[in-house]
Coordinates of C-alpha atoms in Angstrom, one line a residue:
M1 CA 23.6 -2.6 -5.8
K2 CA 21.5 -2.1 -2.7
L3 CA 17.8 -2.6 -3.0
S4 CA 15.3 -0.1 -1.5
M5 CA 11.7 0.9 -1.8
P6 CA 9.5 3.8 -0.8
L7 CA 6.9 3.2 1.9
V8 CA 3.7 3.4 0.0
Y9 CA 0.5 3.9 1.9
A10 CA -3.0 5.2 1.4
G11 CA -4.8 6.3 4.6
N12 CA -3.0 4.2 7.2
P13 CA 0.8 4.1 7.1
R14 CA 1.0 1.8 10.0
E15 CA -0.4 -1.1 8.0
S16 CA 2.1 -0.5 5.2
A17 CA 4.9 -0.2 7.7
D18 CA 4.0 -3.6 9.2
Q19 CA 4.7 -5.2 5.8
V20 CA 8.3 -4.0 5.9
V21 CA 9.1 -6.8 8.2
Q22 CA 8.4 -9.4 5.5
L23 CA 10.2 -7.3 2.9
E24 CA 13.3 -7.1 5.2
K25 CA 13.3 -10.9 5.4
A26 CA 13.1 -11.0 1.6
G27 CA 16.3 -9.0 1.3
L28 CA 15.2 -5.3 1.2
D29 CA 18.2 -3.1 2.2
M30 CA 16.5 0.2 2.7
I31 CA 13.0 1.7 3.2
W32 CA 12.4 5.4 2.3
V33 CA 9.7 7.3 4.2
A34 CA 8.3 10.4 2.5
E35 CA 7.0 13.5 4.2
P36 CA 5.2 15.9 1.7
Y37 CA 2.3 17.3 3.8
G38 CA 0.9 14.1 5.3
F39 CA 2.0 12.4 8.5
D40 CA 5.5 13.3 9.5
A41 CA 8.3 10.9 8.5
P42 CA 10.3 10.6 11.8
T43 CA 7.3 9.1 13.7
L44 CA 7.0 6.4 11.1
M45 CA 10.8 5.9 10.9
G46 CA 10.9 5.4 14.7
Y47 CA 8.0 2.9 14.4
L48 CA 9.9 1.0 11.7
A49 CA 13.1 1.0 13.8
A50 CA 11.2 -0.9 16.5
K51 CA 9.7 -3.4 14.1
T52 CA 12.8 -4.2 12.0
E53 CA 16.3 -5.4 12.6
T54 CA 18.6 -4.8 9.6
V55 CA 16.9 -2.6 7.0
E56 CA 18.2 1.0 6.7
I57 CA 15.5 3.6 7.4
G58 CA 15.7 6.7 5.3
A59 CA 13.8 10.0 5.4
G60 CA 12.9 10.5 1.8
I61 CA 12.7 13.5 2.3
L62 CA 12.6 16.0 5.2
N63 CA 12.4 19.6 3.8
I64 CA 15.0 22.1 4.8
Y65 CA 12.6 24.8 6.0
S66 CA 10.1 23.6 8.5
R67 CA 12.7 22.3 11.0
T68 CA 15.6 24.3 12.4
P69 CA 19.1 22.8 11.9
G70 CA 19.1 22.0 15.6
A71 CA 15.8 20.1 15.3
L72 CA 17.1 18.2 12.2
L73 CA 20.2 17.3 14.2
Q74 CA 18.1 16.0 17.1
T75 CA 15.8 14.1 14.8
A76 CA 18.6 12.4 12.8
A77 CA 20.7 11.5 15.9
G78 CA 17.6 10.2 17.8
L79 CA 16.5 8.0 14.9
D80 CA 20.0 6.7 14.4
N81 CA 20.1 5.8 18.1
V82 CA 16.7 3.9 18.3
S83 CA 17.5 2.1 15.0
G84 CA 21.0 1.0 16.1
G85 CA 22.8 3.0 13.5
R86 CA 20.4 2.4 10.6
A87 CA 19.0 5.9 9.9
V88 CA 19.6 7.8 6.7
L89 CA 18.7 11.5 6.5
G90 CA 17.3 12.6 3.2
L91 CA 17.0 16.3 2.7
G92 CA 15.4 18.4 0.0
A93 CA 14.0 21.9 -0.7
S94 CA 10.5 20.5 -1.5
G95 CA 8.6 23.2 -3.4
P96 CA 7.1 26.7 -2.9
Q97 CA 3.5 25.3 -2.8
V98 CA 4.3 23.1 0.2
I99 CA 6.8 25.3 2.0
E100 CA 4.8 28.5 1.6
G101 CA 1.3 27.0 1.5
F102 CA 1.4 24.3 4.2
H103 CA 4.3 25.6 6.4
G104 CA 3.9 29.3 5.9
I105 CA 7.7 29.8 5.4
A106 CA 9.3 31.8 2.6
Y107 CA 10.9 29.5 -0.1
D108 CA 14.2 31.3 0.0
R109 CA 17.7 30.4 -1.2
P110 CA 17.2 26.7 -1.2
L111 CA 20.8 25.8 -2.4
T112 CA 22.5 27.9 0.1
R113 CA 20.3 26.7 2.9
T114 CA 20.8 23.1 2.0
R115 CA 24.6 23.5 2.0
E116 CA 24.6 25.3 5.3
I117 CA 22.3 22.9 7.0
I118 CA 24.6 20.0 6.0
Q119 CA 27.5 21.9 7.4
V120 CA 25.7 22.4 10.7
L121 CA 24.5 18.8 10.8
R122 CA 28.0 17.4 10.2
A123 CA 29.4 19.5 13.1
G124 CA 26.6 18.5 15.4
L125 CA 27.0 14.8 14.6
R126 CA 30.7 15.1 15.4
G127 CA 29.7 16.3 18.9
E128 CA 30.7 19.9 18.3
R129 CA 28.9 23.0 19.6
L130 CA 26.6 24.6 17.0
D131 CA 28.3 27.9 16.2
F132 CA 27.6 28.9 12.6
Q133 CA 27.0 32.3 11.0
G134 CA 26.0 31.7 7.4
K135 CA 23.9 33.5 4.9
T136 CA 20.7 31.6 5.8
I137 CA 21.6 29.9 9.1
Q138 CA 22.7 31.7 12.2
V139 CA 23.2 29.7 15.4
P140 CA 23.3 31.1 17.9
L141 CA 21.3 34.2 16.8
P142 CA 23.7 37.1 16.1
E143 CA 24.1 40.1 18.4
G144 CA 21.2 42.4 18.1
E145 CA 18.6 39.7 17.5
G146 CA 16.4 38.1 20.1
L147 CA 17.2 38.6 23.7
G148 CA 20.9 38.3 23.1
L149 CA 21.2 35.4 25.6
G150 CA 22.0 32.6 23.1
K151 CA 25.2 30.7 23.3
P152 CA 26.7 27.8 21.3
L153 CA 25.4 24.5 22.5
K154 CA 26.1 20.9 21.5
L155 CA 23.8 17.9 21.5
L156 CA 23.4 16.6 25.0
N157 CA 23.5 12.9 23.9
R158 CA 26.4 11.3 22.1
P159 CA 25.3 10.6 18.4
E160 CA 25.4 6.9 17.4
R161 CA 27.5 7.8 14.3
A162 CA 29.4 11.0 13.3
D163 CA 29.0 10.0 9.7
L164 CA 25.3 9.3 9.6
P165 CA 24.5 9.4 5.8
I166 CA 23.0 12.6 4.5
W167 CA 21.3 12.4 1.1
V168 CA 19.8 15.2 -1.0
A169 CA 16.9 15.2 -3.4
A170 CA 18.0 17.4 -6.4
L171 CA 17.2 17.9 -10.0
G172 CA 18.6 21.3 -11.1
D173 CA 22.2 21.7 -12.3
K174 CA 23.4 23.8 -9.4
N175 CA 21.6 21.7 -6.8
V176 CA 23.0 18.4 -8.3
A177 CA 26.5 19.9 -8.4
M178 CA 26.2 20.9 -4.7
T179 CA 24.9 17.4 -3.8
A180 CA 27.8 15.7 -5.6
E181 CA 30.2 18.0 -3.6
V182 CA 28.9 17.7 -0.1
A183 CA 26.3 14.9 0.3
D184 CA 26.6 11.2 0.9
G185 CA 23.9 10.3 -1.6
W186 CA 21.7 11.8 -4.4
L187 CA 18.0 11.2 -4.8
P188 CA 16.9 12.1 -8.4
F189 CA 13.2 11.6 -9.4
L190 CA 11.5 10.4 -12.6
Y191 CA 14.9 9.0 -13.6
Y192 CA 15.7 8.0 -17.2
P193 CA 18.9 6.0 -17.0
E194 CA 20.0 6.3 -20.7
K195 CA 19.6 10.1 -20.6
A196 CA 20.9 10.8 -17.1
K197 CA 24.5 11.5 -18.3
D198 CA 23.3 14.0 -20.8
V199 CA 21.2 15.9 -18.2
W200 CA 23.3 15.6 -15.1
G201 CA 26.8 14.4 -16.2
E202 CA 28.4 17.8 -16.2
P203 CA 27.0 19.1 -12.8
L204 CA 27.9 15.7 -11.2
A205 CA 31.4 16.0 -12.5
R206 CA 31.7 19.6 -11.4
G207 CA 30.6 18.8 -7.9
A208 CA 32.8 15.6 -7.7
A209 CA 35.8 17.7 -8.5
K210 CA 35.3 19.7 -5.3
R211 CA 34.3 16.7 -3.1
S212 CA 36.3 16.2 0.1
A213 CA 38.5 13.2 0.2
D214 CA 36.9 12.5 3.6
L215 CA 33.7 11.6 2.0
K216 CA 33.0 8.2 0.3
P217 CA 31.9 8.1 -3.3
L218 CA 28.5 9.6 -4.0
E219 CA 25.7 7.0 -3.9
I220 CA 22.7 7.4 -6.2
C221 CA 19.2 6.0 -5.6
A222 CA 16.7 5.7 -8.4
G223 CA 14.2 3.3 -9.9
G224 CA 10.5 2.8 -10.4
M225 CA 7.7 0.3 -10.4
V226 CA 8.6 -3.4 -10.9
A227 CA 6.4 -6.1 -12.4
I228 CA 7.7 -9.3 -13.8
G229 CA 5.7 -11.2 -16.4
E230 CA 5.0 -12.0 -20.0
G231 CA 2.3 -10.6 -22.3
P232 CA 0.6 -7.3 -22.8
E233 CA -1.2 -7.5 -19.5
T234 CA 2.1 -6.9 -17.7
K235 CA 3.1 -4.0 -19.9
A236 CA -0.3 -2.5 -19.3
L237 CA 0.7 -2.0 -15.7
L238 CA 2.8 0.9 -16.8
D239 CA -0.5 2.9 -17.1
F240 CA -0.6 2.9 -13.3
M241 CA 2.4 5.2 -13.4
R242 CA 0.8 7.8 -15.7
P243 CA -1.1 9.7 -12.9
L244 CA 2.2 10.1 -11.0
Y245 CA 4.2 11.4 -14.0
A246 CA 1.3 13.7 -15.1
L247 CA 1.0 15.1 -11.6
Y248 CA 4.6 16.1 -11.4
V249 CA 5.1 17.2 -14.9
G250 CA 1.7 19.0 -15.2
G251 CA 0.7 20.1 -11.7
M252 CA 3.6 20.1 -9.3
G253 CA 4.3 23.8 -9.1
A254 CA 3.3 26.9 -11.0
R255 CA 3.3 27.1 -14.8
D256 CA 6.6 28.9 -14.9
K257 CA 8.2 27.2 -11.9
N258 CA 7.9 23.4 -12.2
F259 CA 11.2 21.5 -11.8
Y260 CA 9.7 18.3 -13.2
N261 CA 8.3 19.9 -16.3
Q262 CA 11.8 21.3 -17.0
L263 CA 13.2 17.8 -16.5
A264 CA 10.8 16.4 -19.1
C265 CA 12.0 19.1 -21.5
E266 CA 15.7 18.2 -20.8
Y267 CA 14.8 14.5 -21.6
G268 CA 13.6 15.7 -25.0
F269 CA 9.9 15.7 -24.3
E270 CA 9.3 19.5 -24.7
K271 CA 6.1 19.1 -26.7
E272 CA 4.6 16.6 -24.4
A273 CA 5.6 18.5 -21.3
K274 CA 3.8 21.7 -22.4
E275 CA 0.7 19.8 -23.5
I276 CA 0.6 17.8 -20.3
Q277 CA 0.9 20.9 -18.2
D278 CA -1.8 22.8 -20.2
L279 CA -4.2 19.9 -19.8
Y280 CA -3.4 19.2 -16.2
L281 CA -3.8 22.8 -15.1
S282 CA -7.1 23.1 -16.9
G283 CA -8.5 20.2 -15.0
K284 CA -8.1 17.6 -17.8
K285 CA -6.0 15.1 -15.8
K286 CA -6.9 12.0 -17.7
E287 CA -6.0 13.6 -21.0
A288 CA -2.8 14.8 -19.5
E289 CA -2.0 11.2 -18.3
A290 CA -2.5 9.8 -21.8
L291 CA 0.2 12.0 -23.1
V292 CA 3.0 10.8 -20.8
P293 CA 5.5 9.3 -23.3
L294 CA 5.5 5.5 -23.2
E295 CA 9.2 5.6 -23.9
W296 CA 9.8 7.4 -20.6
L297 CA 7.5 5.0 -18.7
E298 CA 9.3 2.0 -20.1
A299 CA 12.8 3.4 -19.4
G300 CA 12.1 4.7 -15.9
N301 CA 10.4 1.5 -14.6
L302 CA 11.1 -2.2 -14.6
V303 CA 8.1 -3.9 -16.2
G304 CA 8.1 -6.9 -18.5
P305 CA 9.6 -10.4 -18.8
A306 CA 12.4 -11.4 -16.4
S307 CA 15.0 -10.9 -19.1
Y308 CA 13.8 -7.4 -19.8
V309 CA 13.7 -6.4 -16.1
Q310 CA 17.2 -7.6 -15.8
E311 CA 18.2 -5.4 -18.7
R312 CA 16.6 -2.4 -17.0
I313 CA 18.5 -3.2 -13.8
A314 CA 21.7 -3.2 -15.9
A315 CA 20.8 0.1 -17.4
F316 CA 20.2 1.7 -14.0
K317 CA 23.5 0.3 -12.8
E318 CA 25.4 1.4 -15.9
S319 CA 24.1 5.0 -15.4
G320 CA 25.7 5.1 -11.9
V321 CA 22.8 4.0 -9.7
T322 CA 24.1 2.3 -6.6
N323 CA 20.8 1.8 -4.8
L324 CA 17.8 0.5 -6.9
S325 CA 14.5 1.8 -5.6
V326 CA 11.5 -0.3 -6.6
T327 CA 7.8 -0.5 -5.9
A328 CA 6.5 -4.0 -6.4
A329 CA 3.3 -4.3 -8.4
S330 CA 2.4 -7.8 -7.5
D331 CA 0.2 -9.9 -5.2
N332 CA 3.4 -11.0 -3.4
P333 CA 5.7 -8.1 -2.9
A334 CA 8.1 -10.0 -0.7
A335 CA 8.6 -12.6 -3.5
T336 CA 9.2 -9.9 -6.0
I337 CA 11.8 -8.2 -3.7
A338 CA 13.5 -11.5 -3.2
Q339 CA 13.8 -12.0 -7.0
I340 CA 15.1 -8.5 -7.6
K341 CA 17.5 -8.8 -4.7
E342 CA 19.0 -11.9 -6.4
W343 CA 19.4 -10.0 -9.7
V344 CA 21.1 -6.9 -8.2
S345 CA 23.5 -8.8 -5.9

């Protein structure tokens, strides 16, 4: 298994990015840089490229709406060049609140758009001219739109790699099946290893059956907080994850359109999912956090004695995870990464 982690920052991402140098030396294989509606990810990724030497630098994720396919191609190819072939392009639909509320773009046909963008990106990375007339993507603009002067163009620079990895963040059946068919990697969220096959086994198999032989096997990146230690004080660290789970299950999206709430239901937590959402949307966030099932927190994170953490690593690997993503809850994150790296190798 590879070992990765999300770039976690509060206020100043540059300070957190500077710490990646030590994590790289400790054995970190990949760093993921998020872009919800804060600082843009590519700027930080370029900064990381200049500061590091071996760690892969992933966008986790860029949404498929706010940049054109051409802009995504430029960004991915540019990052791959300045990093010396270490860029990973993570894509996702994000959600209506961010896309329509922050970017002012209609949240329309996310599955089709994702598939078509990947097709355009693959062609562009191969050095081909962008000439694609799909259901959501048209480059150049078709006759009768704009000034009618557009013509197929290709990237001026030669991409570092034609097979730059493209990952997709997906939860729903159709999106997961599409990811298993056309992407290099899959980014699930709030992952429960022992229940992953029940929730996603069928769509993963359906997509894999259509997968091109030209693509390598699908990689999967999932994980959670890691804390190694004995006693109840270590287990108590799981409470730090409650606000995150409650935010997504309770408040990320509208009452009738929340992908993470639906995921909680599919895991078997229907009663808790409804109660968490009711409380969260009524402003009772602490009460909502208290209802996040401990079972889910324990399964989705790696918190406890060394032997238990090793058991959780084995569970993630057994479920198909090829890239373990962790956030170290310790005074010495580099030492924690070094220990986990030894166990996943």
